[in-house]
XYZ file of C-alpha atoms in Angstrom:
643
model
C 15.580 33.230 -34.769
C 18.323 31.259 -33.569
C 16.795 28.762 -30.722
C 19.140 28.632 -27.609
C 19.425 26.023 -24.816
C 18.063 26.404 -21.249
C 19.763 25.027 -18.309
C 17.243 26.926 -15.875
C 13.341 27.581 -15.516
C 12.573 30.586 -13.683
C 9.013 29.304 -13.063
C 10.143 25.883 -12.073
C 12.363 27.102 -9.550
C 9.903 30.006 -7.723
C 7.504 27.163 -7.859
C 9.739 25.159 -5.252
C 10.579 27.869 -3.422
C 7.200 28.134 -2.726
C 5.828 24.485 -2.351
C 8.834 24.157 0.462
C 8.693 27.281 2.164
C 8.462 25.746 5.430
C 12.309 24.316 5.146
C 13.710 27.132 4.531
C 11.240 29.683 6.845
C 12.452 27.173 9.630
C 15.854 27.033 8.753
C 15.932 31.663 8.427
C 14.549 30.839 12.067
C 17.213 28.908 13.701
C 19.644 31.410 12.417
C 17.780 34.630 13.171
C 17.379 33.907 16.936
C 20.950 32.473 17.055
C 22.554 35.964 15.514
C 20.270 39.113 14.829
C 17.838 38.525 17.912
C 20.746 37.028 20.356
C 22.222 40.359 19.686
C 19.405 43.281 19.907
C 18.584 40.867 23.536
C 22.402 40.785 24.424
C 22.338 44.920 23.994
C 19.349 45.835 25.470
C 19.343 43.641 28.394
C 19.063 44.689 31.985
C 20.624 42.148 33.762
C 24.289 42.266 32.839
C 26.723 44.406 34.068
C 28.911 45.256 31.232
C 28.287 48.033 28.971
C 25.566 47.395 26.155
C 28.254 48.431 23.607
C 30.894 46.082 25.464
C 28.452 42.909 25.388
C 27.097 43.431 21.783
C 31.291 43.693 20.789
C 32.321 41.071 22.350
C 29.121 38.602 20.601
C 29.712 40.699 16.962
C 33.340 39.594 17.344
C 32.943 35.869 18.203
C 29.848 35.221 15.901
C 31.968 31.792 13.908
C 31.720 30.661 17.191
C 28.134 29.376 16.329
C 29.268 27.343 13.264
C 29.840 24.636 15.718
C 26.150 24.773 15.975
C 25.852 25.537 11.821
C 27.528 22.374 10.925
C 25.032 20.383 12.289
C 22.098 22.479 10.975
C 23.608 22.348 7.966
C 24.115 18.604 7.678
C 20.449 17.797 8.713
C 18.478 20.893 6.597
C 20.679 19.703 3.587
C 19.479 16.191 3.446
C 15.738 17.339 3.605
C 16.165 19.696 1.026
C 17.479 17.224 -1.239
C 14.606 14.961 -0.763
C 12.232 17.606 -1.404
C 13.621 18.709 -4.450
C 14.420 15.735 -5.732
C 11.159 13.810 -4.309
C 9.870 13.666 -7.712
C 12.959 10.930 -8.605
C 11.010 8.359 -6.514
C 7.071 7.984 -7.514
C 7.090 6.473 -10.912
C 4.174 8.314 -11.844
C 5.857 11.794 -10.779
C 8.945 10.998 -12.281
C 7.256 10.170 -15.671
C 4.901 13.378 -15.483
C 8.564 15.705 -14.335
C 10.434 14.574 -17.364
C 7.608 14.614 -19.672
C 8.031 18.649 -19.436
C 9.449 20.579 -22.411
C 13.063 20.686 -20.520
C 15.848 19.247 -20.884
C 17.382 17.048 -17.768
C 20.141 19.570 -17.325
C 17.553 22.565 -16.979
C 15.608 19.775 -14.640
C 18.292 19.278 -12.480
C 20.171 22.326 -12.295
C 16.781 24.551 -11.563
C 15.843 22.001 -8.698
C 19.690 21.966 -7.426
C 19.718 25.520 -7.343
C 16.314 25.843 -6.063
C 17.424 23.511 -2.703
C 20.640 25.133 -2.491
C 19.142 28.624 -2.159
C 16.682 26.849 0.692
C 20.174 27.155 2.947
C 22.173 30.156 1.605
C 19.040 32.916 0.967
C 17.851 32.727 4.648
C 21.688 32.861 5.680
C 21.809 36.021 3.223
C 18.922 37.628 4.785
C 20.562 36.919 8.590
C 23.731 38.923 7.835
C 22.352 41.132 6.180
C 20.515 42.245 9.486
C 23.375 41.391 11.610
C 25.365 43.972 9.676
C 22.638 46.116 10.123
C 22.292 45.726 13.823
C 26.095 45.909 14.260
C 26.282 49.006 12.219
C 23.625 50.767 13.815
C 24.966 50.036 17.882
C 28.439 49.859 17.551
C 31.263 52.879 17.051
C 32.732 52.787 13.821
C 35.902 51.954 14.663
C 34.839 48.288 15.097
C 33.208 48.108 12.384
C 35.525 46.677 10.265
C 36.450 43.667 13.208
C 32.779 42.744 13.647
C 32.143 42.843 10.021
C 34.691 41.016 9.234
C 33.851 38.113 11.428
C 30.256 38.238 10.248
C 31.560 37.665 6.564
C 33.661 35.030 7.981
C 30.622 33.370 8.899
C 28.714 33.920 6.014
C 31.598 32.462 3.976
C 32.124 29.018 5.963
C 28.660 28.297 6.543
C 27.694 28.843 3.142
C 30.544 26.105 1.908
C 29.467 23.925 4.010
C 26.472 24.018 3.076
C 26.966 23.744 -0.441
C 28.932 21.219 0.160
C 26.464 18.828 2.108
C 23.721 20.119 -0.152
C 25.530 18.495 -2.680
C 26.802 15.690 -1.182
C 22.829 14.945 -0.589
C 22.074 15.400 -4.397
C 24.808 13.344 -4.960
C 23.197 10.611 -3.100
C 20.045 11.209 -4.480
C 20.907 10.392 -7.647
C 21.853 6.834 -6.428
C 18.568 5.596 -5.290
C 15.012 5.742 -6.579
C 13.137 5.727 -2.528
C 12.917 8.069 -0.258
C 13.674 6.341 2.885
C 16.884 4.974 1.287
C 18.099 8.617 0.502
C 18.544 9.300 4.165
C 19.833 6.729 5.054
C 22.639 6.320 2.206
C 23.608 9.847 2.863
C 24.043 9.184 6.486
C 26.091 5.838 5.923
C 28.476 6.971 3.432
C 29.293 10.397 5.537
C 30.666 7.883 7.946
C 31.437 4.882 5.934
C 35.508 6.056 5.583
C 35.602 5.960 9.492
C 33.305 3.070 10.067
C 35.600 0.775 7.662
C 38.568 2.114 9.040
C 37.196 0.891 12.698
C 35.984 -2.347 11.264
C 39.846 -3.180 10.156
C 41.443 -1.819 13.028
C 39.672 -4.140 15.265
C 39.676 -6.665 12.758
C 43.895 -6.286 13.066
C 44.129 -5.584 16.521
C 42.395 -9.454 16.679
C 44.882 -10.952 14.288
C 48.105 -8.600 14.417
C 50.094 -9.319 17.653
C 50.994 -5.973 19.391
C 48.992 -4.011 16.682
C 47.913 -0.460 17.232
C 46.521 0.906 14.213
C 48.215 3.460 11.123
C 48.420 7.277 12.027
C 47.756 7.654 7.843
C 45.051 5.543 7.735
C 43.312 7.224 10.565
C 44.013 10.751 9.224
C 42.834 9.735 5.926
C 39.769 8.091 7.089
C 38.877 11.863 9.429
C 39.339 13.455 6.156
C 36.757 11.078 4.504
C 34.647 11.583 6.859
C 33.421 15.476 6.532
C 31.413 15.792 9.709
C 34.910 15.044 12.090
C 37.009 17.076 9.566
C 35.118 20.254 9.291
C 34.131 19.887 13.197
C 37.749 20.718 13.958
C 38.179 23.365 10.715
C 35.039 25.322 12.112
C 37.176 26.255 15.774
C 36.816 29.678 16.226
C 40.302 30.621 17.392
C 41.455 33.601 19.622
C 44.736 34.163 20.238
C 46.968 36.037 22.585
C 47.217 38.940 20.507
C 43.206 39.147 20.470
C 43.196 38.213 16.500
C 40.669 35.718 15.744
C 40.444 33.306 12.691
C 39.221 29.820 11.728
C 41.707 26.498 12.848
C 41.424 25.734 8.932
C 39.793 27.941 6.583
C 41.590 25.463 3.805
C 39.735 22.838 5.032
C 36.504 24.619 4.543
C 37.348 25.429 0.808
C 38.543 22.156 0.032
C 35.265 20.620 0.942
C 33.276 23.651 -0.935
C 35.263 22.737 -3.607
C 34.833 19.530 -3.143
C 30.656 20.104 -3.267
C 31.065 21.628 -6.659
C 32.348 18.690 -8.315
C 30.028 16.801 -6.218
C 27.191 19.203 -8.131
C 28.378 18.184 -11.818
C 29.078 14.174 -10.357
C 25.203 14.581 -9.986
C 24.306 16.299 -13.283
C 26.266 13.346 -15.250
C 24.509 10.418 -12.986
C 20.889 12.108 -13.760
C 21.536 12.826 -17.482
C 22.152 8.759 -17.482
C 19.499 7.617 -14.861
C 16.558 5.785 -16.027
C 12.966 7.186 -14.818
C 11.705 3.019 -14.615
C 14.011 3.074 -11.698
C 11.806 5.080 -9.322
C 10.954 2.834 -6.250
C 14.501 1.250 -6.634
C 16.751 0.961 -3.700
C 19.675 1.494 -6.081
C 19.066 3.258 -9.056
C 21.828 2.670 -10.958
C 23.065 -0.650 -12.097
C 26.388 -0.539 -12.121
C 26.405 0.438 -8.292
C 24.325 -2.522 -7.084
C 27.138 -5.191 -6.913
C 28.804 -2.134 -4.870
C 25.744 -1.939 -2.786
C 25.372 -5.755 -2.428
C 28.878 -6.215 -1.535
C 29.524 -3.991 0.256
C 26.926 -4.187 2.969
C 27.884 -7.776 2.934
C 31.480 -7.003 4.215
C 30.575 -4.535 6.740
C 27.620 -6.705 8.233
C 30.407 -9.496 8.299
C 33.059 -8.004 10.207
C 30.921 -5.379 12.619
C 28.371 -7.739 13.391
C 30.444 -10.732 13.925
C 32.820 -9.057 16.069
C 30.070 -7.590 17.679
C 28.597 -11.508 18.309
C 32.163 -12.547 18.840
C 32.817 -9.989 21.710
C 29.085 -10.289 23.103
C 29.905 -14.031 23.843
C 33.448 -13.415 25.138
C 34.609 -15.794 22.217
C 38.357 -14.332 21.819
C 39.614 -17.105 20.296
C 40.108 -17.164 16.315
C 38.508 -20.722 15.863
C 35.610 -18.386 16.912
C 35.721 -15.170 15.707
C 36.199 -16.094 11.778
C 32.743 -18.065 11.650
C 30.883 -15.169 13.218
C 32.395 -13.117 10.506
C 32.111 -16.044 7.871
C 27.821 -16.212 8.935
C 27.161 -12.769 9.020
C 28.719 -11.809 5.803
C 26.691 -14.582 4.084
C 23.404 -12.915 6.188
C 24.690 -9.393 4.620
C 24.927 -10.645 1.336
C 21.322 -11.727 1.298
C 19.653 -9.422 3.049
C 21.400 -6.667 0.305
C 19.901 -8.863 -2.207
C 16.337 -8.917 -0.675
C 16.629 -5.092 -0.971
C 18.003 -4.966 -4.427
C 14.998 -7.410 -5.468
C 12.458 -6.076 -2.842
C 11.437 -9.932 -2.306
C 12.286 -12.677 0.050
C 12.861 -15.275 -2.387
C 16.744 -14.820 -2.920
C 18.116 -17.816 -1.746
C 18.541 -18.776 -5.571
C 21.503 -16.050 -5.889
C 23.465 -18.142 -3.851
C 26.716 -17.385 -5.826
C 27.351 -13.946 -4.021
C 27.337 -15.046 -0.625
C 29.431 -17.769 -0.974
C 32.159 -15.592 -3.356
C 31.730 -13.057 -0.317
C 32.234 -16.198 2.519
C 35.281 -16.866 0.130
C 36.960 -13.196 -0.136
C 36.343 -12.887 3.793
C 37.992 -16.107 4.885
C 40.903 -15.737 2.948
C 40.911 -12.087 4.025
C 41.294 -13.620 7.861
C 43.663 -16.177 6.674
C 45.843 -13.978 5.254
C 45.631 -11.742 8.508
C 46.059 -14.720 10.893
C 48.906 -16.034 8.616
C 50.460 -12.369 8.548
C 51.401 -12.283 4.895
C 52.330 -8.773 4.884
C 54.626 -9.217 8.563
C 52.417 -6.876 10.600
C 53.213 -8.324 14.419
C 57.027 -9.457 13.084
C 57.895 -6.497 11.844
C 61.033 -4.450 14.071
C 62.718 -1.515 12.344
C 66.218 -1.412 11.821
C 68.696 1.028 14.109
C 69.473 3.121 11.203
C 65.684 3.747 10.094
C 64.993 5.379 13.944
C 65.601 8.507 14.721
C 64.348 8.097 18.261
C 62.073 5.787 20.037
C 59.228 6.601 23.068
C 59.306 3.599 25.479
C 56.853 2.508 28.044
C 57.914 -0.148 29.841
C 55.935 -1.863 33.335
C 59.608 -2.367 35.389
C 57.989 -4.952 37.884
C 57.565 -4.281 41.809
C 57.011 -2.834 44.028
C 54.354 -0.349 42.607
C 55.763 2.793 43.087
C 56.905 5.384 41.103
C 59.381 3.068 39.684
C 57.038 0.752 38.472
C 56.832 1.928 35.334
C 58.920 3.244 32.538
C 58.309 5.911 30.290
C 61.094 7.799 28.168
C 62.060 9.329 25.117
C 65.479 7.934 23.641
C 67.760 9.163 21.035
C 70.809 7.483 21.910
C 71.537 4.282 19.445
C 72.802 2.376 22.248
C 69.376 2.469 24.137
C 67.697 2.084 21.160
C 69.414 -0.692 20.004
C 68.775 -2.231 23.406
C 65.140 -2.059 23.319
C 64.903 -2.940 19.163
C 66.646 -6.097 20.626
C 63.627 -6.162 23.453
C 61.132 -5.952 21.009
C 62.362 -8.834 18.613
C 62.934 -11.407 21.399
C 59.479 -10.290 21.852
C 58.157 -10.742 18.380
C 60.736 -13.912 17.641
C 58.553 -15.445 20.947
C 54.839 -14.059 19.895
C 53.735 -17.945 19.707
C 54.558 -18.197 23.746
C 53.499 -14.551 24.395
C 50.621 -13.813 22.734
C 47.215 -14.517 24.504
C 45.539 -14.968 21.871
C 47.962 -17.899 19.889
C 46.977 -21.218 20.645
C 50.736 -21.821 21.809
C 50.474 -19.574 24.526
C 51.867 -20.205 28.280
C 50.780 -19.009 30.942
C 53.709 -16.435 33.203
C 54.751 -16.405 36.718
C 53.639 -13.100 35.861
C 53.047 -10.151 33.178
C 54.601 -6.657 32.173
C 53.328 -4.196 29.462
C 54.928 -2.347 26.538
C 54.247 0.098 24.439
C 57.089 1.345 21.804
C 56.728 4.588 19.512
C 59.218 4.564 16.788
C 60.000 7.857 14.698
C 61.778 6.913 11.656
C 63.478 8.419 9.335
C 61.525 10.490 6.729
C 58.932 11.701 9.229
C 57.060 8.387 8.969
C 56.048 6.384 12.651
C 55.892 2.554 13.460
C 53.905 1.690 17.241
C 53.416 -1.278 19.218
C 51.791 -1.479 22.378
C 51.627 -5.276 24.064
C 49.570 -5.726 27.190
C 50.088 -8.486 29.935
C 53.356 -10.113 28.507
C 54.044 -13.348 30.439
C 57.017 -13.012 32.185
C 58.890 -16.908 33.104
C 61.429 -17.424 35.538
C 63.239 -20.044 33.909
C 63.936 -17.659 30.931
C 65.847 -15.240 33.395
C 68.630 -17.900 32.510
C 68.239 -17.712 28.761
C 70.469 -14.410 27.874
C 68.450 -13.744 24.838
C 64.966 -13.962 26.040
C 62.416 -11.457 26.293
C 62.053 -11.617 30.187
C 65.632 -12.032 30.674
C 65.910 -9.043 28.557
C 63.195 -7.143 30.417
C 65.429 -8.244 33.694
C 68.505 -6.231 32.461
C 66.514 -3.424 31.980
C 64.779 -3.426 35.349
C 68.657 -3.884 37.233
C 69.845 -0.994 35.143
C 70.140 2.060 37.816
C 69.938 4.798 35.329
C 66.943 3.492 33.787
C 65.156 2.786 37.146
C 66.207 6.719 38.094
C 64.554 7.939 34.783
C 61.264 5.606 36.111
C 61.656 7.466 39.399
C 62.123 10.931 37.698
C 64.438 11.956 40.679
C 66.215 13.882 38.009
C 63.361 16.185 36.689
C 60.914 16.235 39.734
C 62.529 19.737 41.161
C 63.475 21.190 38.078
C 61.782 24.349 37.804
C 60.087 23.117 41.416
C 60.367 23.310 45.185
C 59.332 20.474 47.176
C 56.397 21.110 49.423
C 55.600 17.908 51.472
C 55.695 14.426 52.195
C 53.926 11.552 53.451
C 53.906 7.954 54.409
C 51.104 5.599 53.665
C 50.353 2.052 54.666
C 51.983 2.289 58.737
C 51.380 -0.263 61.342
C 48.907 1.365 63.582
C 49.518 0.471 67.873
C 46.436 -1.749 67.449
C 49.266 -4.064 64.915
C 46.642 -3.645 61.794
C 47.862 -1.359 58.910
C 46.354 2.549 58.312
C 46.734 3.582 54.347
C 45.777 7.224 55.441
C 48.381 9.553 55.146
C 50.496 10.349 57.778
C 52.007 13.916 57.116
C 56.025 14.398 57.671
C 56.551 17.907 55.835
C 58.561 19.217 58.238
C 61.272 16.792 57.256
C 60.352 16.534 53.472
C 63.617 18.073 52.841
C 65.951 15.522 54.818
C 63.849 13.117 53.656
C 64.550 13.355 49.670
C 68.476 14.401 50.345
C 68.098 10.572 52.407
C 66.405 9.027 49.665
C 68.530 10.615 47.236
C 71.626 9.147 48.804
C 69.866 5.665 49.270
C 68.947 5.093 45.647
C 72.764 6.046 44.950
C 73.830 3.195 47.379
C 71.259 0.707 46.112
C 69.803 0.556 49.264
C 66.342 1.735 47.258
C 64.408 1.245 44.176
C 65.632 -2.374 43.392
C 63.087 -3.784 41.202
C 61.590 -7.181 41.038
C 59.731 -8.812 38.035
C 57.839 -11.638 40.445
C 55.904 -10.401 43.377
C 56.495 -13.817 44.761
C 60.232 -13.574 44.762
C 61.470 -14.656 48.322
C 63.597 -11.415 47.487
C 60.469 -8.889 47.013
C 58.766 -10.334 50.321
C 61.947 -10.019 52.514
C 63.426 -6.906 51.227
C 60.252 -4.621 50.653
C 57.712 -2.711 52.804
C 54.529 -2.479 52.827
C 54.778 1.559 53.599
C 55.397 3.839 50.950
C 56.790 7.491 51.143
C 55.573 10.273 48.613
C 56.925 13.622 47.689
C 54.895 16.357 46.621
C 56.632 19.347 44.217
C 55.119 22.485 42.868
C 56.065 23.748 39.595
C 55.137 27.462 39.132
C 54.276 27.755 35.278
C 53.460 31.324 33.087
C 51.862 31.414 29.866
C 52.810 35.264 29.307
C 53.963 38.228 30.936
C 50.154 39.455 31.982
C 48.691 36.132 33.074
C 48.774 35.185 36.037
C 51.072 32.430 37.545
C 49.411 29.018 37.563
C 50.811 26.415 40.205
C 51.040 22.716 38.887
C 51.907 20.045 41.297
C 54.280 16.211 40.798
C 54.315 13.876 43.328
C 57.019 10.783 43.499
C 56.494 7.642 45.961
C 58.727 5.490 46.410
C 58.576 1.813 48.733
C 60.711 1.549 51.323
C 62.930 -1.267 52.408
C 64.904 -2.311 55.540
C 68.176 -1.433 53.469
C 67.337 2.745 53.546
C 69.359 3.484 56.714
C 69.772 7.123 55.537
C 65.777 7.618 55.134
C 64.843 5.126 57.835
C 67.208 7.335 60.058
C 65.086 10.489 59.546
C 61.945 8.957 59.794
C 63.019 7.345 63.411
C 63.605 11.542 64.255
C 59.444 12.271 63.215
C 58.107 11.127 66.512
C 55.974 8.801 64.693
C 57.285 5.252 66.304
C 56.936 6.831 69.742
C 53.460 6.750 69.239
C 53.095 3.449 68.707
C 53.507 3.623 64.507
C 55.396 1.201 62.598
C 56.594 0.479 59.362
C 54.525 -2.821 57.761
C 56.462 -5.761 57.053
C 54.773 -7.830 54.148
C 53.900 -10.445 56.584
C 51.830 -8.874 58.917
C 49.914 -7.318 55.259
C 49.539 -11.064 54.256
C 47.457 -12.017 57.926
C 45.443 -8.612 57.257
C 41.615 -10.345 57.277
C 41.545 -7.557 54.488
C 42.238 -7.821 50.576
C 44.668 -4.757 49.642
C 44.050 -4.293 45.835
C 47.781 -1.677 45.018
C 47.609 1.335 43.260
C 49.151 2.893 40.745
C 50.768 5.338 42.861
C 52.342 2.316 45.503
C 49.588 2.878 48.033
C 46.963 0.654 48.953
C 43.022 0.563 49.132
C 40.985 -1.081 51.752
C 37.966 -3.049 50.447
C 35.490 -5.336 52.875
């Protein structure tokens, strides 16, 4: 007879169904209290109003929801699966006595992949198939077809995902020779993508001046990182026409897919693994340099950032030993594990190639070889460009800037902003060891789209702004000056344009009056009955310039003469519908704005409130500066009293 080759043992495999019952007993469980039970006690409850039929509907149709719930019972059951089925890998004597059988490794590992894989999908099998029951038996058939449908949904995505962490375990099992390392290697390197990624963002945000990470990078590193990725695939998504379906059901195949190749990775890493290795931390040779190196480089930059931060040592001088120490301490505590023995200090070679790689690796950021904090796109690579800009005093609703500009001649002016800013990053930048201290400090954040679909940002936090720059043309704060003097831009800040579009103004109010005792009140003190003549006032004082002036130096002589202490704020109410039958949904703007001795229109209203007959005043900066009280401002231009 001709002899054939067997790539699965029936006998093997019911064996380890049965030595692991409990695994997957528990995990049928889980799963049939979450669907069959939840629904027979959803229908045949007393204490709920709607109809039996109604509530067991409305669960059959929204059963995906639970995969939120799957995804994590399917990440934990598949790890312990994997280290029951593959236990024998890591007990020399075990492993010697498995692969002494009359199989080959192929039937080996293929009946004990199969026989952990069914661990997860039999029990969900078994679930659905008395869902379907349940559904079919106490529902009408002419929902069948909905509720079954969403069942098989469910089936469908949490079986791939479970074959593909299932996989992704074995995958890792084949790596090591111990059992405690399995779990924690499989845990590690599901997160390792976004754990690196975080490690070099910070590591760049340190070096890179105005850095604020790569949009690619962090997709990439969410996609390498299956737990955040097939979170957000696994939404269960209703929409307005009452259709349901998954946010990504591609995602979901991709990484089922993805668990298949993962499967035959495995098989060709097992044929090749040597049985001597059992009690290994690494298994296979040519991954222990990986290993070794690798936990040397993380260890380097997340613990010495983590010592760097913990001692408030922001300066580089400081951060790149911390780094430089702990990636040496990786390096040899890898070893100790490779060689399970303290006496490594002889392989002294590694850590100092790894001190090597990592100091030139901070050199080369600090020295910005690649042009990271210099780098300013040119006006014919932008399509447009979102700006957020701090416009100075006083802080009102003009204080800051935020717009979206597509016009070259605005970008242009704020591409020249931004490399006055980069061509002075020595001065600017907190953390050079050329930096000056400002008379004081802006912010700005820019948001380039360019060409291509592809995006550049910046964000730069507590700029030092100095007055004698205002004289150089071409500086930064000069630059930021121009801006801030520019009515249009300060009427965008304001938003005087868009805050009654689609709106009606509903009140007003004045915060930070002189009380008749002479000490200032930040409650508010309600004027709605003149909100209207109020904004036309304001309207027609910000056109005469006799409001919103801005000023870069709260200790201008200007900015203490010319400024109140009192601030008046508009409240609007946008009414906003979603669709035809839901309901109307009210959604409220306010704009404040400080007011000055110049706004003879608005001060003329407010003398017609009745406010400064009872003894109310508007406060004058002075009589804020004798307050025995410290007035921290808020974002909105009001004030907050604190003892």
């Amino acid at each position: 007879m001709r002899s054939a080759t067997s790539y699965f043992n029936g006998t093997l495999y019911r064996k380890s169904l049965a030595r692991f019952w409990p695994l997957w007993v528990l995990y049928g469980v889980i799963w049939l209290f979450a669907l069959p039970l939840n629904m027979l006690t959803t229908y045949f409850s007393r204490y709920m109003s709607a109809p039996p039929q109604r509530r067991l509907l409305d669960l059959a149709l929204n059963v995906p929801d639970s995969l939120s719930i799957g995804l994590l019972l399917a990440a934990f059951f598949a790890i312990l699966c994997a280290m029951a089925v593959f236990g024998y890998l890591y007990n020399h004597r075990s492993a010697c006595w498995t692969h002494a059988l009359p199989l080959r490794r192929e039937a080996l590992f293929a009946t004990q992949y199969l026989a952990g894989l069914s661990f997860l999908l039999l029990p969900q099998l078994a679930v659905a198939l008395l869902s379907a029951i349940i559904e079919v038996s106490l529902l009408p058939m002419s929902s069948w077809s909905a509720v079954l449908s969403a069942l098989l949904t469910w089936l469908l995505a949490q079986s791939g995902v479970c074959l593909f962490f299932f996989s992704f375990a074995a995958f890792c099992a084949m790596f090591t020779g111990h059992i405690l390392a399995l779990p924690a290697f499989y845990c590690i390197l599901n997160v390792l993508a976004s754990v690196i990624y975080t490690l070099l963002d910070g590591l760049f945000h340190q070096f890179f001046f105005g850095y604020t990470g790569s949009s690619g990078a962090a997709r990439l590193s969410i996609w390498l990182t299956p737990f955040l990725a097939l979170r957000d695939a696994l939404l269960w998504r209703v929409n307005l026409d009452e259709s349901r379906h998954l946010y990504s059901s591609v995602t979901v195949a991709v990484y089922a897919a993805v668990g298949a190749g993962l499967a035959l990775a495995s098989l060709y890493v097992y044929r090749r693994r040597h049985v001597e290795t059992a009690g290994d931390v690494v298994a296979v040779p040519l991954v222990r340099p990986l290993f070794k190196y690798g936990v040397s480089f993380c260890s380097g930059l997340c613990i010495g950032m983590f010592t760097a931060a913990f001692f408030s040592w922001s300066r580089m001088s400081a951060l790149v030993p911390c780094i430089l120490f702990w990636t040496v301490i990786g390096c040899f505590a890898a070893e100790m594990l490779l060689k399970k023995s303290f006496r490594v200090f002889k392989a002294w070679k590694g850590p100092v190639i790894m001190a090597c790689v990592m100091l030139l690796l901070c050199l080369g950021c600090y020295a910005d070889l690649l042009g990271v904090s210099a780098k300013v796109p040119k006006l014919d690579q932008v399509d447009q460009v979102d700006v957020e800009l701090n416009l100075g005093y006083p802080n009102d609703q003009g204080s800051y800037l935020s717009l979206t500009l597509t016009d070259p001649e605005n970008i242009q002016r704020f591409l020249e902003l931004h490399q006055a800013l980069v061509d002075d990053r020595a001065r600017l930048d907190y953390g050079s060891p050329h930096h000056e201290a400002g008379q004081d400090y802006t912010s700005l954040q820019l948001r380039y789209t360019l060409k291509g679909g592809s995006s550049l940002n910046r964000k730069y936090s507590s700029l030092p702004l100095y007055r004698a720059d205002l004289e150089n043309e071409g500086s930064f704060t000069a630059l930021v000056q121009s801006i801030a003097e520019d009515r249009e831009m300060v009427a965008q800040a304001y938003g005087f344009d868009s805050f009654l579009t689609n709106s009606r103004l509903t009140g007003a109010w004045l915060t930070g009056l002189t009380t008749p005792e002479g000490h200032i009140d930040y409650d508010r003190f309600y004027v709605d009955d003149f909100a209207k003549e109020l904004w036309e006032a304001v309207q027609q004082d910000f056109a005469q310039g006799n409001l919103g002036e801005r000023y870069l130096f709260d200790s201008d002589p200007e900015r203490q003469q010319n400024t109140y202490y009192t601030d008046l704020e508009f409240v609007s109410e946008e009414i906003v519908t979603s669709n035809e039958s839901a309901p109307a949904a009210a959604r409220g703007r306010r704009l404040s704005i400080t007011l000055t001795p110049q706004a003879k229109h608005t001060l003329a209203v407010l003398d017609r409130t009745g406010l400064w007959e009872q003894g109310y005043a508007l406060a004058a900066r002075d009589l804020a500066d004798e307050e025995e009280w410290h007035y921290p401002e808020t974002a909105g231009g009001g004030m907050e009293i604190v003892y």
